């Protein structure tokens, strides 16, 4: 425990030295970037952020109990916010410091937590920051247990206009090495019975029928509904993501995982491009078919009108 007055006294002195901090039931809310502005903001890596602080910090450990993190990310194409929620966070942050003498003994800042994604899927996450790295390198890995895939609609629907109708993840594990340039790693997701629905911004009946057809095509030709597939080994996909320094660190982490998740369910480069090309041809065909239908209707009406004129002409002549 620490009195508020004592805390501010340490901040004023320019040096915070605390053995243990305990957080009980803390709620953290973080919005990514919101609506992009004309002024670009650069985000520091955690190591660099700590080093830039004027106050020296030396905290041996931060214990976290029954806490929550709510993260919102803005979708530029959909103009909506997607949410990621981690409930019941328990764990410890070790060796949080920017003091050079302390870092010579404790090079790594470690985070080890257990949490629940959307209060459902159990997640064990470990993150290690190299505090002496010139490239701000860090590594994060995790194992996630069983959860229904529909729970991630809170972020896929607003950001990707994609809704998961059904499917269950048996487990998922990942291991990523990253720095201020980008991230590389591997992800394996064991799941079954995945079925998706593509959503349209247009709420008309015609748009609804169109997206229903496209969704059926996507599930037949692009989406891999199970991992592993019948008589095939479990698929493991590569993670690669180039860091955008104008976007937040948290976004960098989860978008890196997304780069491995997309090919796992069949949306890898090449397959997705081929499907997109197929859909474009399909849309051209339906447009042509509709225009052809209209043309045929006009031709039939013209023929009927012509036959009517001919009959009228014969009747006039006979009279």
Short mmCIF file of C-alpha atoms in Angstrom, two decimals:
data_model
loop_
_atom_site.label_atom_id
_atom_site.label_comp_id
_atom_site.label_asym_id
_atom_site.label_seq_id
_atom_site.Cartn_x
_atom_site.Cartn_y
_atom_site.Cartn_z
CA UNK A 1 0.00 0.00 0.00
CA UNK A 2 1.14 3.50 -0.75
CA UNK A 3 -0.31 6.83 0.36
CA UNK A 4 -1.18 9.28 -2.40
CA UNK A 5 0.96 12.02 -0.86
CA UNK A 6 3.96 9.70 -0.70
CA UNK A 7 3.46 8.74 -4.32
CA UNK A 8 3.44 12.34 -5.56
CA UNK A 9 6.49 13.05 -3.42
CA UNK A 10 8.35 10.30 -5.27
CA UNK A 11 7.17 11.61 -8.65
CA UNK A 12 8.38 15.10 -7.73
CA UNK A 13 11.75 13.76 -6.62
CA UNK A 14 12.16 12.11 -10.02
CA UNK A 15 12.61 8.56 -8.74
CA UNK A 16 9.97 5.88 -8.03
CA UNK A 17 11.26 2.77 -6.24
CA UNK A 18 8.48 0.32 -5.29
CA UNK A 19 8.93 -3.41 -4.56
CA UNK A 20 5.34 -4.51 -5.25
CA UNK A 21 2.14 -2.91 -6.59
CA UNK A 22 -1.13 -4.83 -6.39
CA UNK A 23 -4.11 -4.02 -8.64
CA UNK A 24 -7.45 -5.52 -7.64
CA UNK A 25 -10.47 -5.28 -9.97
CA UNK A 26 -8.94 -2.59 -12.17
CA UNK A 27 -10.78 -1.65 -15.39
CA UNK A 28 -8.72 -0.38 -18.34
CA UNK A 29 -10.36 1.12 -21.42
CA UNK A 30 -8.32 1.93 -24.50
CA UNK A 31 -9.42 3.29 -27.88
CA UNK A 32 -7.02 2.78 -30.76
CA UNK A 33 -7.03 5.80 -33.07
CA UNK A 34 -10.69 6.65 -33.56
CA UNK A 35 -11.49 8.47 -36.77
CA UNK A 36 -8.17 9.14 -38.53
CA UNK A 37 -7.18 12.79 -38.47
CA UNK A 38 -5.06 14.79 -40.90
CA UNK A 39 -2.27 14.97 -38.31
CA UNK A 40 -0.30 11.73 -38.09
CA UNK A 41 0.66 10.63 -34.59
CA UNK A 42 3.72 8.45 -34.01
CA UNK A 43 3.51 5.78 -31.33
CA UNK A 44 6.57 4.72 -29.33
CA UNK A 45 7.38 1.12 -28.57
CA UNK A 46 6.95 0.36 -24.81
CA UNK A 47 10.72 0.21 -24.24
CA UNK A 48 11.31 3.57 -25.87
CA UNK A 49 8.34 5.11 -24.06
CA UNK A 50 9.79 4.09 -20.67
CA UNK A 51 13.25 5.37 -21.55
CA UNK A 52 11.86 8.79 -22.48
CA UNK A 53 10.19 9.33 -19.10
CA UNK A 54 11.92 12.03 -17.07
CA UNK A 55 11.08 10.17 -13.84
CA UNK A 56 13.21 7.13 -13.06
CA UNK A 57 11.10 4.07 -12.30
CA UNK A 58 12.03 0.84 -10.55
CA UNK A 59 9.13 -1.52 -9.78
CA UNK A 60 10.01 -5.14 -9.06
CA UNK A 61 6.53 -6.50 -9.72
CA UNK A 62 2.94 -5.45 -10.39
CA UNK A 63 0.38 -8.03 -9.33
CA UNK A 64 -2.94 -7.94 -11.21
CA UNK A 65 -6.10 -9.57 -9.88
CA UNK A 66 -9.59 -9.86 -11.45
CA UNK A 67 -9.11 -6.92 -13.81
CA UNK A 68 -10.54 -6.07 -17.24
CA UNK A 69 -9.21 -4.54 -20.45
CA UNK A 70 -11.56 -3.14 -23.11
CA UNK A 71 -9.90 -2.26 -26.41
CA UNK A 72 -11.66 -0.59 -29.35
CA UNK A 73 -10.29 -0.42 -32.89
CA UNK A 74 -11.75 1.80 -35.61
CA UNK A 75 -12.57 0.38 -39.05
CA UNK A 76 -11.86 2.96 -41.76
CA UNK A 77 -13.94 1.19 -44.43
CA UNK A 78 -16.97 0.48 -42.20
CA UNK A 79 -16.74 3.61 -39.98
CA UNK A 80 -17.43 1.46 -36.92
CA UNK A 81 -15.58 0.39 -33.77
CA UNK A 82 -14.74 -3.24 -33.07
CA UNK A 83 -14.18 -4.36 -29.48
CA UNK A 84 -11.76 -6.81 -27.87
CA UNK A 85 -12.48 -7.54 -24.19
CA UNK A 86 -10.22 -9.43 -21.77
CA UNK A 87 -12.04 -10.33 -18.54
CA UNK A 88 -10.80 -11.68 -15.21
CA UNK A 89 -7.13 -10.83 -15.79
CA UNK A 90 -4.76 -12.36 -13.22
CA UNK A 91 -0.99 -12.26 -13.43
CA UNK A 92 2.19 -10.34 -12.78
CA UNK A 93 4.40 -7.77 -14.53
CA UNK A 94 8.04 -8.17 -13.49
CA UNK A 95 10.97 -5.71 -13.61
CA UNK A 96 9.26 -2.56 -14.86
CA UNK A 97 12.07 -0.02 -14.96
CA UNK A 98 13.96 2.54 -17.00
CA UNK A 99 16.88 2.75 -14.56
CA UNK A 100 20.11 1.77 -16.34
CA UNK A 101 21.77 0.23 -13.27
CA UNK A 102 18.65 -1.87 -12.56
CA UNK A 103 18.37 -2.99 -16.19
CA UNK A 104 21.94 -4.31 -16.14
CA UNK A 105 20.72 -6.89 -13.62
CA UNK A 106 17.23 -7.36 -15.04
CA UNK A 107 17.36 -7.06 -18.82
CA UNK A 108 13.84 -8.27 -19.52
CA UNK A 109 10.45 -6.85 -18.67
CA UNK A 110 8.15 -9.86 -18.31
CA UNK A 111 4.35 -10.07 -18.41
CA UNK A 112 2.58 -13.33 -17.54
CA UNK A 113 -1.22 -13.29 -17.31
CA UNK A 114 -4.24 -15.56 -17.40
CA UNK A 115 -7.44 -14.07 -18.75
CA UNK A 116 -10.69 -14.78 -20.60
CA UNK A 117 -11.40 -13.45 -24.09
CA UNK A 118 -14.93 -12.01 -24.07
CA UNK A 119 -15.34 -13.71 -20.68
CA UNK A 120 -15.40 -17.09 -22.47
CA UNK A 121 -12.12 -18.39 -23.92
CA UNK A 122 -9.30 -19.02 -21.41
CA UNK A 123 -6.03 -17.43 -22.53
CA UNK A 124 -2.53 -17.81 -21.10
CA UNK A 125 -0.32 -14.99 -22.42
CA UNK A 126 3.40 -14.34 -21.92
CA UNK A 127 5.19 -11.22 -23.19
CA UNK A 128 8.90 -10.47 -22.84
CA UNK A 129 10.45 -7.09 -23.71
CA UNK A 130 14.20 -6.76 -24.20
CA UNK A 131 14.87 -3.45 -22.47
CA UNK A 132 18.40 -3.18 -23.85
CA UNK A 133 17.53 -3.96 -27.46
CA UNK A 134 18.37 -1.25 -29.98
CA UNK A 135 15.49 -2.44 -32.19
CA UNK A 136 12.96 -2.62 -29.29
CA UNK A 137 12.57 -6.36 -29.75
CA UNK A 138 10.00 -8.38 -27.81
CA UNK A 139 8.35 -11.79 -27.93
CA UNK A 140 4.83 -12.88 -27.10
CA UNK A 141 3.24 -16.31 -27.03
CA UNK A 142 -0.04 -17.71 -25.88
CA UNK A 143 -2.33 -20.71 -25.59
CA UNK A 144 -6.09 -20.42 -25.78
CA UNK A 145 -8.60 -23.10 -24.85
CA UNK A 146 -12.04 -23.99 -26.21
CA UNK A 147 -14.38 -21.17 -27.23
CA UNK A 148 -17.25 -20.64 -29.72
CA UNK A 149 -16.00 -18.69 -32.73
CA UNK A 150 -19.14 -16.54 -32.72
CA UNK A 151 -17.78 -14.52 -29.77
CA UNK A 152 -15.29 -12.72 -32.03
CA UNK A 153 -18.14 -11.21 -34.09
CA UNK A 154 -17.74 -8.17 -31.83
CA UNK A 155 -14.64 -7.30 -33.85
CA UNK A 156 -15.13 -9.08 -37.21
CA UNK A 157 -18.58 -7.57 -37.93
CA UNK A 158 -17.69 -3.88 -37.44
CA UNK A 159 -14.17 -4.09 -38.90
CA UNK A 160 -14.53 -6.63 -41.72
CA UNK A 161 -18.30 -6.87 -42.45
CA UNK A 162 -17.92 -10.58 -41.79
CA UNK A 163 -20.14 -12.53 -39.39
CA UNK A 164 -19.36 -15.99 -38.08
CA UNK A 165 -22.60 -17.99 -38.07
CA UNK A 166 -21.23 -21.09 -36.38
CA UNK A 167 -18.00 -22.83 -35.46
CA UNK A 168 -15.98 -23.84 -32.42
CA UNK A 169 -12.28 -23.47 -31.64
CA UNK A 170 -10.82 -26.46 -29.82
CA UNK A 171 -7.60 -24.58 -29.02
CA UNK A 172 -5.18 -22.05 -30.48
CA UNK A 173 -1.51 -21.30 -29.84
CA UNK A 174 0.91 -18.74 -31.22
CA UNK A 175 4.51 -17.60 -30.87
CA UNK A 176 5.63 -14.24 -32.28
CA UNK A 177 8.98 -12.42 -32.35
CA UNK A 178 8.72 -8.70 -33.13
CA UNK A 179 10.48 -5.35 -33.00
CA UNK A 180 9.86 -1.77 -34.12
CA UNK A 181 9.96 -2.87 -37.78
CA UNK A 182 7.54 -5.79 -37.84
CA UNK A 183 6.49 -9.19 -36.52
CA UNK A 184 7.16 -12.80 -37.53
CA UNK A 185 5.90 -16.02 -36.02
CA UNK A 186 3.57 -18.98 -36.27
CA UNK A 187 -0.07 -19.62 -35.37
CA UNK A 188 -2.06 -22.84 -35.15
CA UNK A 189 -5.81 -22.81 -34.74
CA UNK A 190 -7.65 -26.09 -34.20
CA UNK A 191 -11.34 -25.53 -35.02
CA UNK A 192 -14.31 -27.19 -36.73
CA UNK A 193 -17.63 -26.44 -38.45
CA UNK A 194 -16.80 -22.85 -39.41
CA UNK A 195 -19.44 -21.06 -41.48
CA UNK A 196 -19.37 -17.33 -42.29
CA UNK A 197 -21.74 -14.71 -43.64
CA UNK A 198 -20.68 -11.69 -45.69
CA UNK A 199 -22.49 -8.49 -44.75
CA UNK A 200 -23.50 -5.56 -46.95
CA UNK A 201 -23.79 -1.91 -45.98
CA UNK A 202 -26.92 -1.71 -48.12
CA UNK A 203 -29.97 -3.04 -46.25
CA UNK A 204 -32.22 -3.51 -49.31
CA UNK A 205 -33.74 -6.90 -50.14
CA UNK A 206 -31.73 -7.11 -53.37
CA UNK A 207 -28.46 -6.53 -51.50
CA UNK A 208 -29.45 -9.12 -48.89
CA UNK A 209 -30.11 -11.78 -51.58
CA UNK A 210 -26.84 -10.90 -53.29
CA UNK A 211 -24.76 -11.25 -50.09
CA UNK A 212 -26.52 -14.51 -49.26
CA UNK A 213 -25.38 -15.94 -52.60
CA UNK A 214 -21.84 -14.59 -52.15
CA UNK A 215 -21.68 -16.04 -48.63
CA UNK A 216 -22.64 -19.47 -49.97
CA UNK A 217 -19.93 -19.21 -52.63
CA UNK A 218 -17.35 -18.10 -50.06
CA UNK A 219 -18.12 -21.07 -47.79
CA UNK A 220 -17.94 -23.49 -50.72
CA UNK A 221 -14.85 -22.22 -52.52
CA UNK A 222 -12.70 -20.17 -50.10
CA UNK A 223 -13.33 -20.85 -46.41
CA UNK A 224 -11.66 -23.91 -44.90
CA UNK A 225 -14.42 -25.08 -42.56
CA UNK A 226 -12.19 -27.27 -40.37
CA UNK A 227 -8.61 -27.52 -39.16
CA UNK A 228 -7.51 -30.19 -39.63
CA UNK A 229 -9.43 -31.18 -42.74
CA UNK A 230 -10.40 -34.84 -43.16
CA UNK A 231 -7.30 -37.04 -43.66
CA UNK A 232 -4.98 -34.03 -43.46
CA UNK A 233 -2.55 -32.80 -40.77
CA UNK A 234 -3.22 -29.79 -38.57
CA UNK A 235 -2.36 -26.58 -40.45
CA UNK A 236 0.13 -24.10 -38.97
CA UNK A 237 0.39 -20.70 -40.68
CA UNK A 238 3.12 -18.09 -40.76
CA UNK A 239 2.64 -14.69 -39.13
CA UNK A 240 4.04 -11.61 -40.84
CA UNK A 241 3.03 -8.04 -40.23
CA UNK A 242 4.88 -4.81 -40.96
CA UNK A 243 4.52 -2.27 -38.16
CA UNK A 244 2.77 1.03 -38.82
CA UNK A 245 4.36 3.53 -36.43
CA UNK A 246 1.29 5.76 -36.80
CA UNK A 247 -0.92 3.14 -35.15
CA UNK A 248 -0.96 1.89 -31.55
CA UNK A 249 1.21 -0.88 -30.12
CA UNK A 250 -1.79 -2.97 -29.06
CA UNK A 251 -3.14 -2.80 -32.60
CA UNK A 252 0.24 -3.93 -33.92
CA UNK A 253 0.08 -7.03 -31.70
CA UNK A 254 -3.43 -8.18 -32.56
CA UNK A 255 -3.16 -7.34 -36.27
CA UNK A 256 -0.03 -9.51 -36.36
CA UNK A 257 -2.09 -12.41 -35.01
CA UNK A 258 -4.76 -11.66 -37.62
CA UNK A 259 -2.15 -12.08 -40.37
CA UNK A 260 -1.81 -15.72 -39.28
CA UNK A 261 -5.49 -16.28 -38.56
CA UNK A 262 -6.73 -15.26 -42.02
CA UNK A 263 -4.78 -17.94 -43.97
CA UNK A 264 -5.72 -20.51 -41.31
CA UNK A 265 -9.40 -20.21 -42.31
CA UNK A 266 -8.58 -20.09 -46.03
CA UNK A 267 -8.17 -16.37 -46.69
CA UNK A 268 -4.51 -16.59 -47.65
CA UNK A 269 -2.95 -14.59 -50.45
CA UNK A 270 -3.70 -16.19 -53.82
CA UNK A 271 -6.76 -18.10 -52.66
CA UNK A 272 -8.49 -14.90 -51.54
CA UNK A 273 -7.39 -13.07 -54.71
CA UNK A 274 -8.74 -15.87 -56.90
CA UNK A 275 -12.04 -15.81 -55.03
CA UNK A 276 -12.24 -12.00 -55.36
CA UNK A 277 -11.65 -12.32 -59.11
CA UNK A 278 -14.34 -15.01 -59.28
CA UNK A 279 -16.80 -12.79 -57.39
CA UNK A 280 -16.05 -9.90 -59.76
CA UNK A 281 -16.85 -12.13 -62.73
CA UNK A 282 -20.00 -13.34 -60.97
CA UNK A 283 -21.15 -9.77 -60.36
CA UNK A 284 -20.47 -8.88 -64.01
CA UNK A 285 -22.46 -11.96 -65.05
CA UNK A 286 -25.44 -11.12 -62.84
CA UNK A 287 -25.42 -7.52 -64.10
CA UNK A 288 -25.27 -8.76 -67.70
CA UNK A 289 -27.97 -11.33 -66.99
CA UNK A 290 -30.28 -8.72 -65.47
CA UNK A 291 -29.67 -6.34 -68.36
CA UNK A 292 -30.28 -9.25 -70.76
CA UNK A 293 -33.56 -10.01 -69.04
CA UNK A 294 -34.68 -6.41 -69.48
CA UNK A 295 -33.65 -6.51 -73.14
CA UNK A 296 -35.61 -9.73 -73.70
CA UNK A 297 -38.70 -8.25 -72.04
CA UNK A 298 -38.46 -5.18 -74.30
CA UNK A 299 -38.07 -7.43 -77.38
CA UNK A 300 -41.12 -9.49 -76.39
CA UNK A 301 -43.16 -6.32 -75.89
CA UNK A 302 -41.99 -5.00 -79.27
CA UNK A 303 -42.95 -8.29 -80.97
CA UNK A 304 -46.37 -8.25 -79.34
CA UNK A 305 -46.86 -4.64 -80.44
CA UNK A 306 -45.74 -5.49 -83.97
CA UNK A 307 -48.14 -8.49 -84.19
CA UNK A 308 -50.94 -6.26 -82.94
CA UNK A 309 -50.19 -3.69 -85.66
CA UNK A 310 -50.12 -6.42 -88.32
CA UNK A 311 -53.50 -7.76 -87.19
CA UNK A 312 -54.97 -4.27 -87.22
CA UNK A 313 -53.60 -3.74 -90.73
CA UNK A 314 -55.13 -7.01 -92.03
CA UNK A 315 -58.49 -6.18 -90.45
CA UNK A 316 -58.52 -2.75 -92.11
CA UNK A 317 -57.66 -4.23 -95.51
CA UNK A 318 -60.33 -6.96 -95.26
CA UNK A 319 -62.99 -4.44 -94.35
#
